[in-house]
PDB file of C-alpha atoms in Angstrom:
ATOM      1  CA  UNK A   1      13.454 -68.593  56.896  1.00 48.00           C
ATOM      2  CA  UNK A   2      11.137 -71.244  56.174  1.00 51.00           C
ATOM      3  CA  UNK A   3       8.658 -72.560  58.570  1.00 52.00           C
ATOM      4  CA  UNK A   4       9.522 -76.156  57.918  1.00 53.00           C
ATOM      5  CA  UNK A   5      13.114 -75.827  58.889  1.00 57.00           C
ATOM      6  CA  UNK A   6      12.642 -74.171  62.322  1.00 59.00           C
ATOM      7  CA  UNK A   7      10.285 -76.755  63.920  1.00 60.00           C
ATOM      8  CA  UNK A   8      11.122 -80.256  64.572  1.00 67.00           C
ATOM      9  CA  UNK A   9       8.361 -82.676  65.399  1.00 64.00           C
ATOM     10  CA  UNK A  10       9.111 -85.600  67.601  1.00 67.00           C
ATOM     11  CA  UNK A  11       6.783 -88.460  68.347  1.00 62.00           C
ATOM     12  CA  UNK A  12       7.101 -90.742  71.302  1.00 62.00           C
ATOM     13  CA  UNK A  13       5.579 -94.099  71.295  1.00 63.00           C
ATOM     14  CA  UNK A  14       3.934 -95.265  74.508  1.00 59.00           C
ATOM     15  CA  UNK A  15       4.133 -98.895  75.284  1.00 57.00           C
ATOM     16  CA  UNK A  16       1.526-100.937  77.068  1.00 53.00           C
ATOM     17  CA  UNK A  17       3.784-101.200  80.066  1.00 54.00           C
ATOM     18  CA  UNK A  18       3.719 -97.487  80.856  1.00 53.00           C
ATOM     19  CA  UNK A  19      -0.116 -97.113  80.630  1.00 53.00           C
ATOM     20  CA  UNK A  20      -1.092-100.139  82.733  1.00 52.00           C
ATOM     21  CA  UNK A  21      -0.676 -98.665  86.204  1.00 59.00           C
ATOM     22  CA  UNK A  22      -2.377 -99.907  89.429  1.00 67.00           C
ATOM     23  CA  UNK A  23      -5.198 -98.332  91.420  1.00 69.00           C
ATOM     24  CA  UNK A  24      -4.510 -94.989  92.878  1.00 83.00           C
ATOM     25  CA  UNK A  25      -5.072 -94.575  96.622  1.00 83.00           C
ATOM     26  CA  UNK A  26      -8.278 -92.587  96.120  1.00 86.00           C
ATOM     27  CA  UNK A  27      -9.698 -95.243  93.800  1.00 86.00           C
ATOM     28  CA  UNK A  28      -8.961 -97.921  96.382  1.00 86.00           C
ATOM     29  CA  UNK A  29     -10.641 -95.936  99.185  1.00 90.00           C
ATOM     30  CA  UNK A  30     -13.779 -95.422  97.062  1.00 90.00           C
ATOM     31  CA  UNK A  31     -13.928 -99.156  96.181  1.00 89.00           C
ATOM     32  CA  UNK A  32     -13.556-100.189  99.842  1.00 91.00           C
ATOM     33  CA  UNK A  33     -16.239 -97.667 100.893  1.00 93.00           C
ATOM     34  CA  UNK A  34     -18.751 -98.916  98.322  1.00 94.00           C
ATOM     35  CA  UNK A  35     -18.049-102.531  99.278  1.00 94.00           C
ATOM     36  CA  UNK A  36     -18.520-101.776 102.979  1.00 94.00           C
ATOM     37  CA  UNK A  37     -21.779 -99.932 102.280  1.00 94.00           C
ATOM     38  CA  UNK A  38     -23.124-102.860 100.248  1.00 94.00           C
ATOM     39  CA  UNK A  39     -22.113-105.322 102.983  1.00 94.00           C
ATOM     40  CA  UNK A  40     -23.890-103.163 105.585  1.00 94.00           C
ATOM     41  CA  UNK A  41     -27.087-103.033 103.509  1.00 93.00           C
ATOM     42  CA  UNK A  42     -27.049-106.804 102.927  1.00 93.00           C
ATOM     43  CA  UNK A  43     -26.467-107.525 106.640  1.00 92.00           C
ATOM     44  CA  UNK A  44     -29.269-105.219 107.772  1.00 91.00           C
ATOM     45  CA  UNK A  45     -31.703-106.689 105.225  1.00 91.00           C
ATOM     46  CA  UNK A  46     -30.863-110.242 106.266  1.00 89.00           C
ATOM     47  CA  UNK A  47     -31.361-109.378 109.951  1.00 87.00           C
ATOM     48  CA  UNK A  48     -34.699-107.698 109.226  1.00 87.00           C
ATOM     49  CA  UNK A  49     -35.925-110.573 107.066  1.00 89.00           C
ATOM     50  CA  UNK A  50     -34.790-113.115 109.674  1.00 85.00           C
ATOM     51  CA  UNK A  51     -36.725-111.278 112.374  1.00 83.00           C
ATOM     52  CA  UNK A  52     -39.782-111.049 110.116  1.00 84.00           C
ATOM     53  CA  UNK A  53     -39.672-114.766 109.273  1.00 87.00           C
ATOM     54  CA  UNK A  54     -39.335-115.622 112.974  1.00 84.00           C
ATOM     55  CA  UNK A  55     -42.374-113.443 113.777  1.00 82.00           C
ATOM     56  CA  UNK A  56     -44.429-115.051 111.006  1.00 84.00           C
ATOM     57  CA  UNK A  57     -43.485-118.569 112.120  1.00 86.00           C
ATOM     58  CA  UNK A  58     -44.276-117.734 115.738  1.00 84.00           C
ATOM     59  CA  UNK A  59     -47.682-116.284 114.820  1.00 83.00           C
ATOM     60  CA  UNK A  60     -48.603-119.277 112.634  1.00 86.00           C
ATOM     61  CA  UNK A  61     -47.475-121.743 115.306  1.00 86.00           C
ATOM     62  CA  UNK A  62     -49.457-119.903 117.987  1.00 86.00           C
ATOM     63  CA  UNK A  63     -52.525-119.861 115.739  1.00 86.00           C
ATOM     64  CA  UNK A  64     -52.239-123.622 115.079  1.00 89.00           C
ATOM     65  CA  UNK A  65     -52.035-124.392 118.804  1.00 89.00           C
ATOM     66  CA  UNK A  66     -55.012-122.107 119.515  1.00 89.00           C
ATOM     67  CA  UNK A  67     -57.057-123.741 116.785  1.00 91.00           C
ATOM     68  CA  UNK A  68     -56.302-127.230 118.142  1.00 92.00           C
ATOM     69  CA  UNK A  69     -57.323-126.212 121.666  1.00 92.00           C
ATOM     70  CA  UNK A  70     -60.520-124.593 120.418  1.00 93.00           C
ATOM     71  CA  UNK A  71     -61.386-127.688 118.355  1.00 93.00           C
ATOM     72  CA  UNK A  72     -60.932-129.933 121.407  1.00 94.00           C
ATOM     73  CA  UNK A  73     -63.021-127.645 123.620  1.00 93.00           C
ATOM     74  CA  UNK A  74     -65.766-127.349 121.007  1.00 92.00           C
ATOM     75  CA  UNK A  75     -65.929-131.093 120.476  1.00 92.00           C
ATOM     76  CA  UNK A  76     -66.116-131.850 124.213  1.00 92.00           C
ATOM     77  CA  UNK A  77     -68.715-129.166 124.912  1.00 91.00           C
ATOM     78  CA  UNK A  78     -71.022-130.021 122.036  1.00 90.00           C
ATOM     79  CA  UNK A  79     -71.032-133.713 122.885  1.00 89.00           C
ATOM     80  CA  UNK A  80     -71.239-133.477 126.679  1.00 90.00           C
ATOM     81  CA  UNK A  81     -74.352-134.322 128.672  1.00 89.00           C
ATOM     82  CA  UNK A  82     -74.087-131.319 130.940  1.00 89.00           C
ATOM     83  CA  UNK A  83     -71.862-128.866 132.741  1.00 91.00           C
ATOM     84  CA  UNK A  84     -71.351-129.992 136.333  1.00 91.00           C
ATOM     85  CA  UNK A  85     -69.269-127.094 137.656  1.00 92.00           C
ATOM     86  CA  UNK A  86     -67.821-123.839 136.410  1.00 91.00           C
ATOM     87  CA  UNK A  87     -65.790-120.892 137.624  1.00 91.00           C
ATOM     88  CA  UNK A  88     -64.319-118.053 135.631  1.00 90.00           C
ATOM     89  CA  UNK A  89     -61.160-120.066 134.912  1.00 93.00           C
ATOM     90  CA  UNK A  90     -62.321-123.694 134.999  1.00 94.00           C
ATOM     91  CA  UNK A  91     -65.177-125.845 133.777  1.00 94.00           C
ATOM     92  CA  UNK A  92     -66.152-129.452 134.463  1.00 94.00           C
ATOM     93  CA  UNK A  93     -68.276-131.489 132.047  1.00 92.00           C
ATOM     94  CA  UNK A  94     -69.958-134.872 132.064  1.00 91.00           C
ATOM     95  CA  UNK A  95     -69.416-136.534 128.709  1.00 87.00           C
ATOM     96  CA  UNK A  96     -71.786-138.966 126.989  1.00 83.00           C
ATOM     97  CA  UNK A  97     -69.938-141.963 128.518  1.00 83.00           C
ATOM     98  CA  UNK A  98     -70.351-140.616 132.050  1.00 84.00           C
ATOM     99  CA  UNK A  99     -66.696-139.555 132.398  1.00 88.00           C
ATOM    100  CA  UNK A 100     -65.748-136.207 133.849  1.00 93.00           C
ATOM    101  CA  UNK A 101     -63.770-133.820 131.667  1.00 94.00           C
ATOM    102  CA  UNK A 102     -62.165-130.854 133.349  1.00 95.00           C
ATOM    103  CA  UNK A 103     -60.567-127.759 131.881  1.00 95.00           C
ATOM    104  CA  UNK A 104     -58.482-125.651 134.232  1.00 96.00           C
ATOM    105  CA  UNK A 105     -56.608-122.440 133.498  1.00 95.00           C
ATOM    106  CA  UNK A 106     -53.528-121.687 135.610  1.00 94.00           C
ATOM    107  CA  UNK A 107     -52.637-117.991 135.459  1.00 93.00           C
ATOM    108  CA  UNK A 108     -49.275-118.583 137.169  1.00 94.00           C
ATOM    109  CA  UNK A 109     -48.160-121.185 134.644  1.00 94.00           C
ATOM    110  CA  UNK A 110     -50.090-119.556 131.773  1.00 92.00           C
ATOM    111  CA  UNK A 111     -51.561-122.932 130.734  1.00 94.00           C
ATOM    112  CA  UNK A 112     -54.936-124.492 130.001  1.00 95.00           C
ATOM    113  CA  UNK A 113     -55.040-128.159 131.025  1.00 95.00           C
ATOM    114  CA  UNK A 114     -57.619-130.783 129.991  1.00 95.00           C
ATOM    115  CA  UNK A 115     -58.146-133.687 132.387  1.00 95.00           C
ATOM    116  CA  UNK A 116     -60.136-136.812 131.521  1.00 92.00           C
ATOM    117  CA  UNK A 117     -59.969-140.146 133.313  1.00 86.00           C
ATOM    118  CA  UNK A 118     -57.111-138.964 135.525  1.00 88.00           C
ATOM    119  CA  UNK A 119     -54.923-138.087 132.534  1.00 93.00           C
ATOM    120  CA  UNK A 120     -53.974-134.427 132.215  1.00 93.00           C
ATOM    121  CA  UNK A 121     -52.832-132.827 128.989  1.00 95.00           C
ATOM    122  CA  UNK A 122     -51.789-129.212 128.471  1.00 95.00           C
ATOM    123  CA  UNK A 123     -53.798-127.739 125.588  1.00 92.00           C
ATOM    124  CA  UNK A 124     -52.495-124.179 125.700  1.00 91.00           C
ATOM    125  CA  UNK A 125     -49.241-122.624 126.779  1.00 89.00           C
ATOM    126  CA  UNK A 126     -48.338-118.926 126.884  1.00 88.00           C
ATOM    127  CA  UNK A 127     -51.949-118.039 127.731  1.00 89.00           C
ATOM    128  CA  UNK A 128     -52.207-114.569 129.320  1.00 90.00           C
ATOM    129  CA  UNK A 129     -55.932-114.606 130.164  1.00 91.00           C
ATOM    130  CA  UNK A 130     -58.782-117.085 129.877  1.00 93.00           C
ATOM    131  CA  UNK A 131     -62.429-116.851 130.905  1.00 93.00           C
ATOM    132  CA  UNK A 132     -65.416-119.205 130.854  1.00 93.00           C
ATOM    133  CA  UNK A 133     -68.974-117.920 131.241  1.00 90.00           C
ATOM    134  CA  UNK A 134     -72.220-119.869 131.139  1.00 90.00           C
ATOM    135  CA  UNK A 135     -75.461-118.923 129.466  1.00 87.00           C
ATOM    136  CA  UNK A 136     -78.929-120.247 128.745  1.00 84.00           C
ATOM    137  CA  UNK A 137     -80.062-121.190 125.275  1.00 75.00           C
ATOM    138  CA  UNK A 138     -82.574-118.335 124.850  1.00 74.00           C
ATOM    139  CA  UNK A 139     -81.258-115.074 123.445  1.00 72.00           C
ATOM    140  CA  UNK A 140     -81.723-111.602 124.854  1.00 76.00           C
ATOM    141  CA  UNK A 141     -84.226-109.749 122.655  1.00 77.00           C
ATOM    142  CA  UNK A 142     -82.644-107.487 120.037  1.00 76.00           C
ATOM    143  CA  UNK A 143     -79.087-108.783 120.505  1.00 75.00           C
ATOM    144  CA  UNK A 144     -76.875-111.791 119.985  1.00 74.00           C
ATOM    145  CA  UNK A 145     -76.290-112.232 123.710  1.00 79.00           C
ATOM    146  CA  UNK A 146     -77.805-115.026 125.777  1.00 80.00           C
ATOM    147  CA  UNK A 147     -79.164-114.821 129.291  1.00 76.00           C
ATOM    148  CA  UNK A 148     -76.636-115.867 131.925  1.00 79.00           C
ATOM    149  CA  UNK A 149     -77.189-119.279 133.468  1.00 81.00           C
ATOM    150  CA  UNK A 150     -78.152-119.246 137.146  1.00 77.00           C
ATOM    151  CA  UNK A 151     -76.330-122.514 137.839  1.00 80.00           C
ATOM    152  CA  UNK A 152     -74.133-124.956 135.978  1.00 83.00           C
ATOM    153  CA  UNK A 153     -77.129-127.293 135.670  1.00 81.00           C
ATOM    154  CA  UNK A 154     -79.082-124.714 133.608  1.00 83.00           C
ATOM    155  CA  UNK A 155     -76.155-123.935 131.275  1.00 86.00           C
ATOM    156  CA  UNK A 156     -76.703-124.652 127.593  1.00 87.00           C
ATOM    157  CA  UNK A 157     -74.170-122.171 126.167  1.00 89.00           C
ATOM    158  CA  UNK A 158     -70.525-121.748 127.131  1.00 91.00           C
ATOM    159  CA  UNK A 159     -68.654-118.580 126.179  1.00 91.00           C
ATOM    160  CA  UNK A 160     -64.882-118.911 126.085  1.00 93.00           C
ATOM    161  CA  UNK A 161     -62.268-116.275 125.451  1.00 92.00           C
ATOM    162  CA  UNK A 162     -58.521-116.251 125.827  1.00 91.00           C
ATOM    163  CA  UNK A 163     -55.454-114.301 124.823  1.00 90.00           C
ATOM    164  CA  UNK A 164     -52.131-115.987 124.179  1.00 88.00           C
ATOM    165  CA  UNK A 165     -48.854-114.246 123.433  1.00 86.00           C
ATOM    166  CA  UNK A 166     -45.203-115.065 122.936  1.00 83.00           C
ATOM    167  CA  UNK A 167     -42.017-113.092 122.709  1.00 81.00           C
ATOM    168  CA  UNK A 168     -39.582-112.902 119.834  1.00 79.00           C
ATOM    169  CA  UNK A 169     -36.005-112.066 120.743  1.00 78.00           C
ATOM    170  CA  UNK A 170     -37.187-110.790 124.122  1.00 77.00           C
ATOM    171  CA  UNK A 171     -40.019-108.543 122.836  1.00 75.00           C
ATOM    172  CA  UNK A 172     -43.744-109.091 122.407  1.00 71.00           C
ATOM    173  CA  UNK A 173     -44.222-108.246 118.767  1.00 63.00           C
ATOM    174  CA  UNK A 174     -47.242-109.182 116.677  1.00 58.00           C
ATOM    175  CA  UNK A 175     -47.583-112.511 118.420  1.00 67.00           C
ATOM    176  CA  UNK A 176     -50.803-112.008 120.319  1.00 70.00           C
ATOM    177  CA  UNK A 177     -53.671-114.277 119.423  1.00 74.00           C
ATOM    178  CA  UNK A 178     -57.204-113.653 120.680  1.00 81.00           C
ATOM    179  CA  UNK A 179     -59.743-116.464 120.582  1.00 84.00           C
ATOM    180  CA  UNK A 180     -63.435-116.250 121.451  1.00 85.00           C
ATOM    181  CA  UNK A 181     -66.244-118.730 120.959  1.00 88.00           C
ATOM    182  CA  UNK A 182     -69.831-119.320 121.945  1.00 86.00           C
ATOM    183  CA  UNK A 183     -70.463-123.062 122.050  1.00 86.00           C
ATOM    184  CA  UNK A 184     -73.949-124.532 122.389  1.00 86.00           C
ATOM    185  CA  UNK A 185     -74.340-127.852 124.193  1.00 86.00           C
ATOM    186  CA  UNK A 186     -76.300-130.066 121.805  1.00 83.00           C
ATOM    187  CA  UNK A 187     -77.777-132.464 124.316  1.00 74.00           C
ATOM    188  CA  UNK A 188     -81.164-131.434 125.660  1.00 59.00           C
ATOM    189  CA  UNK A 189     -81.563-132.054 129.305  1.00 56.00           C
TER     190      UNK A 189
END
């Protein structure tokens, strides 16, 4: 018996139609899972970046407002003739034209208001604390401090400090701004 006569080889030809099947159920579940995971990552990153951008904008805006208020205070104090009255939360100045300029901090409203010639303007909002203190021009030996002024009439230096804060999405986060200044009254009197 010959080997060639006992075996018959048959070949089947596959067509393109039989090999082009659809996704199997497991392949579809894996694709949906990966897509959902990517969507979750993109959503969480966009929420985090949105919150971060809001915090940065809030901090920059708060800093701009603080800088404007400090510039106004510095300008008025340096050019005033004298301090006429002062408490821990308010100060009254006589400017070079003889007008009275008043700064008053309201803890309940969290605002600092500037009043000149009967016109009031809010300089600061969202202010948690604010303090004015008066000093003389001469410094305490061995330090950068100045002697406290006995009365408003002897004041030549005004120390100012305040803290402002805001909330982002209901939370105080990185939005606190602390400002301090020591301003010397330029007029001799």
